[in-house]
Coordinates of C-alpha atoms in Angstrom, one line a residue:
M51 CA 31.1 161.3 246.8
P52 CA 33.4 164.2 247.9
K53 CA 30.3 166.3 248.2
H54 CA 28.8 163.7 250.6
T55 CA 31.9 163.6 252.7
N56 CA 31.9 167.4 253.1
S57 CA 28.2 167.4 254.0
T58 CA 28.8 164.7 256.6
R59 CA 31.7 166.6 258.0
G60 CA 29.7 169.8 258.0
G61 CA 26.8 168.0 259.8
S62 CA 29.1 166.6 262.5
T63 CA 30.8 170.0 263.0
R64 CA 27.4 171.6 263.4
R65 CA 26.3 168.9 265.9
R66 CA 29.4 169.5 268.0
D67 CA 28.7 173.3 267.9
I68 CA 25.1 172.6 269.0
T69 CA 26.2 170.4 271.8
S70 CA 28.7 173.0 272.9
D71 CA 25.9 175.6 272.7
E72 CA 23.6 173.4 274.8
K73 CA 26.3 173.1 277.5
K74 CA 26.8 176.8 277.5
D75 CA 23.0 177.3 277.8
Q76 CA 22.8 174.9 280.7
E77 CA 25.7 176.7 282.4
S78 CA 23.9 180.0 281.8
R79 CA 20.7 178.7 283.3
S80 CA 22.4 177.2 286.3
S81 CA 24.3 180.5 286.8
T82 CA 21.1 182.5 286.4
D83 CA 19.3 180.2 289.0
L84 CA 22.2 180.6 291.3
V85 CA 22.2 184.3 291.0
L86 CA 18.4 184.5 291.5
S87 CA 18.5 182.3 294.6
H88 CA 21.4 184.2 296.0
G89 CA 19.7 187.4 295.3
N90 CA 16.6 186.4 297.3
T91 CA 18.8 185.6 300.2
E92 CA 21.1 188.5 300.3
G93 CA 18.6 191.2 299.2
S94 CA 19.7 194.5 298.2
R95 CA 23.3 194.1 299.4
N96 CA 24.6 192.3 296.4
S97 CA 22.2 193.8 293.7
A98 CA 25.0 195.1 291.5
A99 CA 26.8 191.8 291.4
I100 CA 23.6 189.9 290.5
L101 CA 22.8 192.3 287.7
A102 CA 26.4 191.9 286.3
S103 CA 26.0 188.1 286.3
S104 CA 22.7 188.3 284.5
N105 CA 24.1 190.7 281.9
G106 CA 26.8 188.2 281.0
A107 CA 24.3 185.4 280.6
I108 CA 22.1 187.5 278.3
Q109 CA 25.1 188.4 276.1
R110 CA 26.0 184.7 275.8
L111 CA 22.4 184.0 274.9
A112 CA 22.6 186.8 272.2
G113 CA 25.7 185.2 270.8
F114 CA 24.0 181.8 270.6
T115 CA 21.0 183.4 268.9
Q116 CA 23.4 184.9 266.2
Y117 CA 25.0 181.6 265.6
F118 CA 21.6 180.0 265.4
E119 CA 20.5 182.6 262.9
S120 CA 23.6 182.0 260.6
T121 CA 23.1 178.2 260.8
F122 CA 19.4 177.9 260.1
T123 CA 18.5 180.1 257.2
S124 CA 15.1 178.5 256.6
D125 CA 13.9 179.5 260.1
M126 CA 15.2 183.0 260.0
D127 CA 11.7 184.6 260.2
M128 CA 10.8 182.8 263.4
I129 CA 14.3 183.4 264.9
E130 CA 14.2 187.1 264.0
R131 CA 10.9 187.4 265.9
V132 CA 12.5 185.7 268.8
Y133 CA 15.6 187.8 268.6
G134 CA 13.5 190.9 268.3
T135 CA 11.8 190.1 271.5
E136 CA 15.1 189.2 273.1
I137 CA 16.6 192.5 272.0
D138 CA 13.6 194.3 273.5
R139 CA 14.1 192.4 276.7
E140 CA 17.8 193.1 276.7
A141 CA 16.9 196.8 276.4
E142 CA 14.4 196.4 279.2
I143 CA 17.0 194.6 281.3
Q144 CA 19.5 197.5 280.7
R145 CA 16.8 200.0 281.7
L146 CA 16.0 197.9 284.8
N147 CA 19.7 197.8 285.7
E148 CA 19.7 201.5 285.8
A149 CA 16.4 201.5 287.7
F150 CA 17.7 199.0 290.2
K151 CA 20.2 201.5 291.4
T152 CA 17.4 203.9 292.4
L153 CA 14.5 201.4 292.9
S154 CA 15.9 198.7 295.1
N155 CA 12.5 197.8 296.5
E156 CA 11.3 196.5 293.2
K157 CA 14.3 194.3 292.4
S158 CA 12.9 191.1 293.9
E159 CA 9.8 191.2 291.6
Q160 CA 11.9 192.1 288.6
M161 CA 14.3 189.3 289.3
E162 CA 11.4 186.9 289.4
N163 CA 10.2 188.2 286.1
L164 CA 13.7 187.6 284.7
R165 CA 13.6 184.0 285.9
R166 CA 10.3 183.4 284.3
E167 CA 11.5 184.9 281.1
N168 CA 14.6 182.8 281.3
E169 CA 12.5 179.7 281.6
E170 CA 10.5 180.7 278.5
L171 CA 13.7 181.2 276.6
L172 CA 14.9 177.8 277.6
N173 CA 11.6 176.3 276.3
E174 CA 12.1 178.2 273.1
Q175 CA 15.6 176.8 272.9
E176 CA 14.4 173.3 273.3
A177 CA 11.9 173.9 270.4
C178 CA 14.8 175.2 268.3
D179 CA 16.8 172.1 269.1
R180 CA 14.0 169.9 268.0
E181 CA 13.7 171.9 264.7
R182 CA 17.4 171.6 264.2
N183 CA 17.4 167.9 264.7
R184 CA 14.5 167.6 262.1
Y185 CA 16.6 169.7 259.6
R186 CA 19.6 167.4 260.3
T187 CA 17.5 164.3 259.6
M188 CA 16.2 165.9 256.3
Q189 CA 19.8 166.7 255.3
E190 CA 20.9 163.2 255.9
E191 CA 18.0 161.8 253.8
L192 CA 19.0 164.2 251.0
E193 CA 22.6 163.1 251.1
A194 CA 21.5 159.5 251.0
Q195 CA 19.3 160.2 248.0
N196 CA 22.1 162.1 246.3
A197 CA 24.6 159.2 246.9
E198 CA 22.0 156.8 245.5
A199 CA 21.5 159.0 242.4
E200 CA 25.2 159.3 241.8
A201 CA 25.6 155.5 242.0
D202 CA 22.7 155.1 239.5
R203 CA 24.4 157.6 237.1
E204 CA 27.8 155.9 237.4
E205 CA 26.1 152.5 236.8
E206 CA 24.3 153.9 233.7
Y207 CA 27.6 155.3 232.4
M208 CA 29.5 152.1 232.9
R209 CA 26.6 150.2 231.1
K210 CA 26.8 152.5 228.1
L211 CA 30.6 152.4 228.0
Q212 CA 30.4 148.6 228.0
E213 CA 27.9 148.7 225.1
E214 CA 30.1 151.0 223.1
K215 CA 33.1 148.7 223.8
D216 CA 31.1 145.7 222.6
K217 CA 30.1 147.5 219.4
T218 CA 33.7 148.6 218.7
Q219 CA 35.1 145.1 219.2
K220 CA 32.4 143.8 216.9
R221 CA 33.4 146.3 214.2
I222 CA 37.1 145.5 214.7
K223 CA 36.4 141.8 214.2
T224 CA 34.4 142.6 211.0
S225 CA 37.1 144.9 209.6
K226 CA 39.8 142.4 210.5
A227 CA 38.0 139.7 208.6
E228 CA 37.6 142.0 205.6
I229 CA 41.3 143.1 205.7
E230 CA 42.4 139.5 205.9
A231 CA 40.3 138.5 202.9
E232 CA 41.6 141.5 200.9
S233 CA 45.2 140.7 201.9
K234 CA 44.8 137.1 200.8
A235 CA 43.4 138.2 197.5
R236 CA 46.2 140.8 197.1
V237 CA 48.8 138.1 197.9
R238 CA 47.4 135.8 195.3
E239 CA 47.4 138.6 192.8
L240 CA 51.0 139.5 193.6
E241 CA 52.1 135.9 193.3
D242 CA 50.5 135.8 189.8
Q243 CA 52.3 139.0 188.9
N244 CA 55.6 137.6 190.3
A245 CA 55.2 134.6 188.0
E246 CA 54.6 136.8 185.0
L247 CA 57.5 139.0 185.9
S248 CA 59.8 136.1 186.3
A249 CA 58.8 134.9 182.8
M250 CA 59.4 138.4 181.5
N251 CA 62.7 138.5 183.3
E252 CA 63.8 135.4 181.5
Q253 CA 62.8 136.9 178.2
L254 CA 64.7 140.1 179.0
K255 CA 67.8 138.2 179.9
Q256 CA 67.7 136.5 176.6
R257 CA 67.1 139.8 174.8
L258 CA 69.8 141.5 176.9
S259 CA 72.4 139.0 175.8
G260 CA 71.6 139.8 172.2
I261 CA 71.7 143.6 172.9
E262 CA 75.1 143.3 174.6
K263 CA 76.5 141.7 171.5
K264 CA 75.0 144.5 169.4
L265 CA 76.3 147.1 171.9
E266 CA 79.8 145.7 171.6
A267 CA 79.6 146.0 167.9
K268 CA 78.3 149.6 168.2
K269 CA 81.1 150.5 170.6
A270 CA 83.6 149.4 168.1
R271 CA 81.9 151.5 165.4
H272 CA 81.6 154.4 167.9
A273 CA 85.4 154.2 168.6
R274 CA 86.0 154.5 164.9
V275 CA 83.6 157.4 164.6
E276 CA 85.1 159.1 167.6
K277 CA 88.5 158.9 166.1
S278 CA 87.2 160.3 162.8
L279 CA 85.5 163.1 164.7
E280 CA 88.6 164.0 166.5
E281 CA 90.4 164.3 163.3
D282 CA 87.6 166.4 161.9
N283 CA 87.6 168.6 165.0
K284 CA 91.2 169.3 164.6
K285 CA 90.6 170.4 161.0
L286 CA 87.6 172.6 162.0
T287 CA 89.6 174.2 164.8
A288 CA 92.3 175.1 162.4
E289 CA 89.7 176.5 159.9
L290 CA 88.0 178.4 162.8
K291 CA 91.3 180.0 163.7
Q292 CA 91.8 181.0 160.1
L293 CA 88.2 182.4 159.9
K294 CA 88.7 184.4 163.2
S295 CA 91.9 185.9 161.8
E296 CA 90.0 186.8 158.6
F297 CA 86.8 187.9 160.2
P298 CA 87.6 189.5 163.6
V299 CA 84.0 190.5 164.2
E300 CA 84.4 190.8 167.9
G301 CA 87.9 192.3 168.1
Q302 CA 89.1 193.9 171.3
P303 CA 86.7 195.7 173.6
V304 CA 86.5 199.4 172.8
D305 CA 87.6 201.6 175.7
A306 CA 84.7 204.0 176.1
E307 CA 86.9 206.4 178.2
K308 CA 88.9 207.2 175.1
F309 CA 85.9 209.1 173.7
Q310 CA 86.0 211.2 176.9
D311 CA 89.7 211.7 176.4
I312 CA 89.2 213.0 172.9
S313 CA 86.5 215.3 174.2
D314 CA 88.8 216.6 176.9
A315 CA 91.6 217.1 174.4
I316 CA 89.3 219.2 172.2
K317 CA 88.4 221.4 175.1
V318 CA 92.1 221.9 176.0
V319 CA 93.1 222.8 172.4
S320 CA 90.2 225.3 172.1
S321 CA 91.1 227.0 175.4
R322 CA 94.8 227.1 174.5
Y323 CA 94.6 228.6 171.0
F324 CA 91.3 230.5 170.9
Q325 CA 91.0 232.2 174.3
K326 CA 92.6 235.3 172.7
L327 CA 91.3 237.1 169.6
P328 CA 93.6 237.9 166.6
A329 CA 94.4 241.6 165.9
R330 CA 91.9 241.8 163.0
A331 CA 89.1 240.5 165.1
L332 CA 89.8 243.2 167.7
T333 CA 89.8 246.0 165.1
H334 CA 87.2 244.7 162.7
P335 CA 84.9 242.4 164.7
E336 CA 81.9 242.8 162.3
A337 CA 84.1 241.8 159.3
V338 CA 85.4 238.7 161.1
Q339 CA 81.8 237.9 162.1
Q340 CA 80.7 238.0 158.5
D341 CA 83.6 235.8 157.4
L342 CA 82.9 233.2 160.1
S343 CA 79.1 233.2 159.3
K344 CA 80.0 232.5 155.6
L345 CA 82.2 229.5 156.7
S346 CA 79.8 228.1 159.3
P347 CA 76.3 229.3 160.3
I348 CA 76.9 228.6 164.0
F349 CA 78.8 231.9 164.3
D350 CA 75.6 233.9 163.4
S351 CA 74.5 234.1 167.0
T352 CA 78.0 234.4 168.5
P353 CA 79.3 238.0 169.1
I354 CA 82.9 238.5 168.3
W355 CA 84.3 240.9 170.9
Q356 CA 86.1 240.7 174.2
S357 CA 83.7 239.7 177.0
E358 CA 83.2 236.7 179.2
I359 CA 80.0 235.6 177.4
S360 CA 81.6 236.1 173.9
D361 CA 84.7 234.1 175.0
F362 CA 82.6 231.3 176.4
L363 CA 80.5 230.9 173.3
R364 CA 83.4 231.3 170.9
L365 CA 85.2 228.4 172.6
K366 CA 82.1 226.3 172.4
D367 CA 81.8 227.1 168.7
V368 CA 85.4 226.0 168.2
Q369 CA 84.8 222.7 170.0
H370 CA 81.6 222.2 167.9
V371 CA 83.6 222.7 164.6
I372 CA 86.3 220.1 165.6
S373 CA 83.7 217.5 166.9
T374 CA 81.5 217.9 163.9
C375 CA 84.4 217.5 161.5
L376 CA 85.4 214.3 163.4
C377 CA 81.9 213.0 162.8
D378 CA 81.8 214.0 159.1
F379 CA 85.3 212.9 158.1
I380 CA 86.4 210.1 160.6
W381 CA 83.5 208.7 162.6
Q382 CA 81.4 207.4 159.6
P383 CA 79.8 203.9 159.7
F384 CA 81.5 203.0 156.5
L385 CA 83.4 205.8 154.7
P386 CA 83.6 209.6 154.5
P387 CA 81.7 211.0 151.5
D388 CA 84.9 212.0 149.6
N389 CA 86.7 208.6 149.9
L390 CA 85.0 207.0 146.9
P391 CA 83.2 208.3 143.8
N392 CA 79.6 209.0 144.7
G393 CA 80.4 208.5 148.3
D394 CA 77.4 210.6 149.4
V395 CA 75.1 208.0 147.8
V396 CA 77.1 204.8 148.6
G397 CA 77.3 205.7 152.3
P398 CA 73.5 205.9 153.0
F399 CA 73.0 202.7 150.9
L400 CA 75.5 200.8 152.9
E401 CA 73.9 202.0 156.2
A402 CA 70.5 200.8 154.9
V403 CA 71.9 197.4 154.2
S404 CA 73.5 197.3 157.6
N405 CA 70.2 198.2 159.3
S406 CA 68.3 195.5 157.3
L407 CA 70.8 192.8 158.4
S408 CA 70.7 194.0 162.0
A409 CA 66.9 193.6 162.0
S410 CA 67.3 190.0 160.9
G411 CA 69.3 189.2 164.1
G412 CA 72.4 187.0 164.5
R413 CA 75.9 187.9 163.5
S414 CA 75.3 188.3 159.8
E415 CA 75.5 192.1 160.0
S416 CA 78.8 192.1 161.8
A417 CA 80.4 189.6 159.4
W418 CA 79.1 191.6 156.4
R419 CA 80.3 194.8 157.9
V420 CA 83.8 193.5 158.5
L421 CA 84.1 192.3 154.9
T422 CA 82.6 195.5 153.5
L423 CA 84.9 197.7 155.6
R424 CA 87.9 195.6 154.5
G425 CA 87.0 196.2 150.8
I426 CA 86.4 199.9 151.5
D427 CA 89.7 200.3 153.2
D428 CA 91.5 198.7 150.3
L429 CA 89.8 201.0 147.8
S430 CA 90.4 204.2 149.8
R431 CA 93.7 203.4 151.3
E432 CA 95.4 206.5 150.0
S433 CA 92.9 208.8 151.8
S434 CA 92.8 208.4 155.6
G435 CA 90.6 211.4 156.3
V436 CA 93.3 213.4 158.1
E437 CA 94.1 215.9 155.4
P438 CA 90.4 216.7 154.4
M439 CA 89.5 217.2 158.1
M440 CA 92.6 219.3 158.8
H441 CA 91.9 221.5 155.8
R442 CA 88.2 222.0 156.8
V443 CA 88.9 222.8 160.4
L444 CA 91.7 225.2 159.6
E445 CA 89.6 226.9 156.9
I446 CA 86.7 227.5 159.3
L447 CA 88.8 228.6 162.3
Q448 CA 91.3 230.7 160.3
P449 CA 89.7 234.1 161.1
L450 CA 89.9 233.3 164.8
T451 CA 93.5 231.8 164.8
V452 CA 96.4 233.9 166.0
P453 CA 99.1 233.5 163.3
S454 CA 101.9 232.9 165.8
E455 CA 100.0 229.9 167.3
S456 CA 98.8 228.3 164.1
V457 CA 101.6 225.8 163.9
G458 CA 101.0 224.5 167.5
F459 CA 97.3 224.3 166.8
E460 CA 97.9 222.2 163.7
E461 CA 100.1 219.8 165.6
D462 CA 97.6 219.3 168.4
L463 CA 94.7 219.0 165.9
F464 CA 96.7 216.3 164.1
K465 CA 97.1 214.3 167.3
I466 CA 93.4 214.5 168.0
I467 CA 92.6 213.3 164.5
N468 CA 95.0 210.4 164.7
E469 CA 93.7 209.3 168.1
S470 CA 90.1 209.5 166.7
I471 CA 91.1 207.3 163.7
T472 CA 92.7 204.7 165.8
L473 CA 89.7 204.5 168.2
W474 CA 87.3 204.3 165.3
K475 CA 89.2 201.5 163.5
A476 CA 88.8 199.4 166.7
A477 CA 85.1 200.4 167.0
R478 CA 84.3 199.5 163.4
K479 CA 85.7 195.9 163.9
D480 CA 83.5 195.4 167.1
E481 CA 80.6 193.0 166.8
A482 CA 78.2 195.7 168.0
R483 CA 77.5 198.7 165.7
F484 CA 78.7 202.1 166.8
I485 CA 76.3 205.0 166.1
V486 CA 77.3 208.7 166.4
E487 CA 74.6 211.3 167.1
K488 CA 75.7 214.9 166.5
N489 CA 72.4 216.7 166.1
P490 CA 70.7 217.4 169.5
D491 CA 67.0 217.6 169.6
P492 CA 65.7 220.8 171.2
S493 CA 63.2 218.8 173.2
D494 CA 65.7 216.1 174.3
E495 CA 67.9 218.0 176.7
E496 CA 67.9 215.3 179.4
N497 CA 69.8 212.9 177.1
W498 CA 72.7 215.4 176.7
Q499 CA 75.2 216.6 179.2
A500 CA 74.7 220.3 179.9
E501 CA 77.7 222.5 179.4
D502 CA 79.4 223.9 182.5
T503 CA 78.2 227.5 182.9
R504 CA 79.7 228.2 186.3
G505 CA 80.5 231.9 186.7
F506 CA 77.4 233.0 184.8
E507 CA 74.8 232.3 187.6
N508 CA 74.2 236.0 188.3
L509 CA 73.4 237.1 184.8
S510 CA 70.7 239.8 184.5
M511 CA 68.3 238.0 182.2
P512 CA 66.3 240.2 179.7
L513 CA 62.6 239.9 179.4
D514 CA 61.6 236.9 177.4
E515 CA 59.5 238.8 174.9
K516 CA 62.6 240.7 173.7
I517 CA 64.6 237.6 172.7
D518 CA 63.6 235.0 170.2
T519 CA 65.8 231.8 170.2
S520 CA 63.4 229.6 168.3
S521 CA 65.5 229.9 165.1
I522 CA 68.7 228.9 166.9
T523 CA 69.8 225.3 166.5
P524 CA 71.3 223.5 169.6
L525 CA 75.0 223.5 169.5
C526 CA 76.7 220.0 169.7
I527 CA 79.9 220.3 171.7
F528 CA 80.7 216.6 171.5
P529 CA 78.5 213.8 170.0
N530 CA 76.5 211.1 171.7
I531 CA 78.1 207.6 171.1
F532 CA 75.8 204.6 171.1
Q533 CA 76.4 200.9 170.5
T534 CA 73.7 198.5 169.0
T535 CA 74.2 194.9 169.9
S536 CA 73.3 191.9 167.7
G537 CA 70.1 191.6 169.8
G538 CA 69.0 195.1 168.8
E539 CA 69.7 196.6 172.2
R540 CA 71.0 200.2 172.1
V541 CA 73.5 201.1 174.8
R542 CA 75.0 204.5 175.4
V543 CA 78.8 204.3 175.3
H544 CA 79.5 208.1 175.9
Q545 CA 77.1 210.9 176.8
G546 CA 77.6 213.8 174.5
S547 CA 77.5 217.5 175.6
A548 CA 75.5 220.3 174.0
L549 CA 74.5 223.9 174.6
F550 CA 70.8 224.6 174.1
P551 CA 69.3 227.9 173.1
T552 CA 67.4 228.0 176.4
S553 CA 70.8 228.5 178.2
P554 CA 71.0 231.8 180.0
V555 CA 74.5 232.4 178.6
W556 CA 73.2 232.1 175.0
I557 CA 70.1 234.2 175.7
Q558 CA 72.3 237.0 177.2
A559 CA 74.7 236.8 174.2
V560 CA 71.9 237.2 171.7
F561 CA 70.6 240.1 173.8
E562 CA 74.0 241.8 173.8
K563 CA 74.4 241.3 170.1
K564 CA 71.0 242.7 169.5
E565 CA 71.8 245.8 171.6
H566 CA 75.2 246.1 169.8
E567 CA 73.5 246.0 166.4
E568 CA 71.0 248.6 167.5
E569 CA 73.7 250.8 168.8
L570 CA 75.7 250.4 165.6
A571 CA 72.6 251.1 163.5
K572 CA 72.0 254.2 165.6
A573 CA 75.6 255.3 165.2
V574 CA 75.4 254.8 161.4
S575 CA 72.1 256.8 161.3
D576 CA 73.6 259.6 163.3
A577 CA 76.7 259.7 161.1
R578 CA 74.5 259.9 158.0
R579 CA 72.4 262.6 159.5
K580 CA 75.5 264.7 160.3
V581 CA 76.9 264.1 156.8
N582 CA 73.6 265.2 155.3
A583 CA 73.5 268.3 157.5
R584 CA 77.0 269.3 156.5
R585 CA 76.2 268.9 152.8
M586 CA 73.1 271.0 153.2
S587 CA 75.0 273.7 155.1
S588 CA 77.8 273.8 152.5
S589 CA 75.4 274.0 149.6
A590 CA 73.5 276.9 151.3
G591 CA 76.1 279.8 150.7
P592 CA 75.6 283.6 150.5
N593 CA 74.3 283.4 146.9
S594 CA 72.5 280.1 147.4
P595 CA 69.0 279.9 146.0
V596 CA 68.1 277.8 148.9
K597 CA 69.1 280.6 151.3
E598 CA 67.2 283.2 149.3
R599 CA 64.1 281.0 149.3
F600 CA 64.1 280.7 153.1
S601 CA 65.0 284.3 153.6

């Protein structure tokens, strides 16, 4: 339908256009006839006006031809031939219009020719009208056929839709019957189950009444048991308090910053009392060097004279001596070697037992350690480790100690030792094991804090092939402190500091010591050479056989 409506409207519009064109054509013909008849009467007087009227009619005819061409595409070939002839005629008419001005005698004949040509065009127009009417009839027939086909398709669609609807309703009726049958069967089944559940419910009610009686009896027994457990709990709480007082395996948390405080105190004491050299070290540095090397091998590679590098290394050696003595005399897992007979054997044995219990997990190691330490403290109560450590540190550092400052050094050292003992007593009672690491591995520099060497950045380093530091052991300034929990996890409590042989300061010190030894050897050699020369000159007198031999 909408297509048919548009086609009908289009056809009616075209019919109105054709009717209008026919009216225009008739007006053109009447106007042309009027012009021709008027031309024959008036002659050459009004030739210009007649030609102008004919030109307007021809232009209207050309416009009609263009409209006709756009409307009837199927007859374009014929219309183009007609239009071609008309265009040629229009050109001829234009040529004749120009010739009429100069050839007035021939205008009557030419006007007659124009009339005849106009009649022929009218005949051709009538033929076109007949063809247009035939096309319009064919178009109406096609529209009617299209409408009929559309009606047939719609009817076929409605028929199929009705068939599908009938099939769907049939399936719904079938499914409904099946669902109803299934629902009835399900209802009967549920009714049977309901009957069974009702019977079971009655049985459960009977059983529940018996259970409630038993539960009341159990509640009474539970109340008695609960009362008894409360009394037992009170007893166990009292016993637990007593056990905690006897086995304080957890103790108070150890303040890790106290290890740093002790390290800082050692640095302060070493700078305060060993920045200056005693008089003997200034006058006889080689002798003091030999005495120190006998007491501790760490002084072998440290030059004893007044220089920035020597002062720096000497202070680090002093810090190493104090820290190492703390590890050997105070910070032992169980006891210093001299606290008990055969302490050097008992100590490793106790550490092996502790490691074995730690591997088994739990808190057995910490409880055993607390009891063992309590027994060790009772056996070695007279010796606290202060005096042996004081004696050892003062013995090693005596060649470097200024006599006037020895008393102050002993007092400050005593404070450091007491603080270390107090800290270690708390650490030994902790559930986690404390481990002290005082021997740096040369290949493990990243786990140690490097010593501050600011001020020595611009050292002129010697060639590597001249200095051999492979035999030098890394110097522990302050130990690494670790804590091993009951789960076997090892946690760093305090990062120790160390000076490694690869340090530019140490390499420069070894280089200076080597140069000093070479200069000293050269001086001794020169002195011996001079002595030998003087001896030879004194033995070669006037009557000397040596002189006579050379003369």
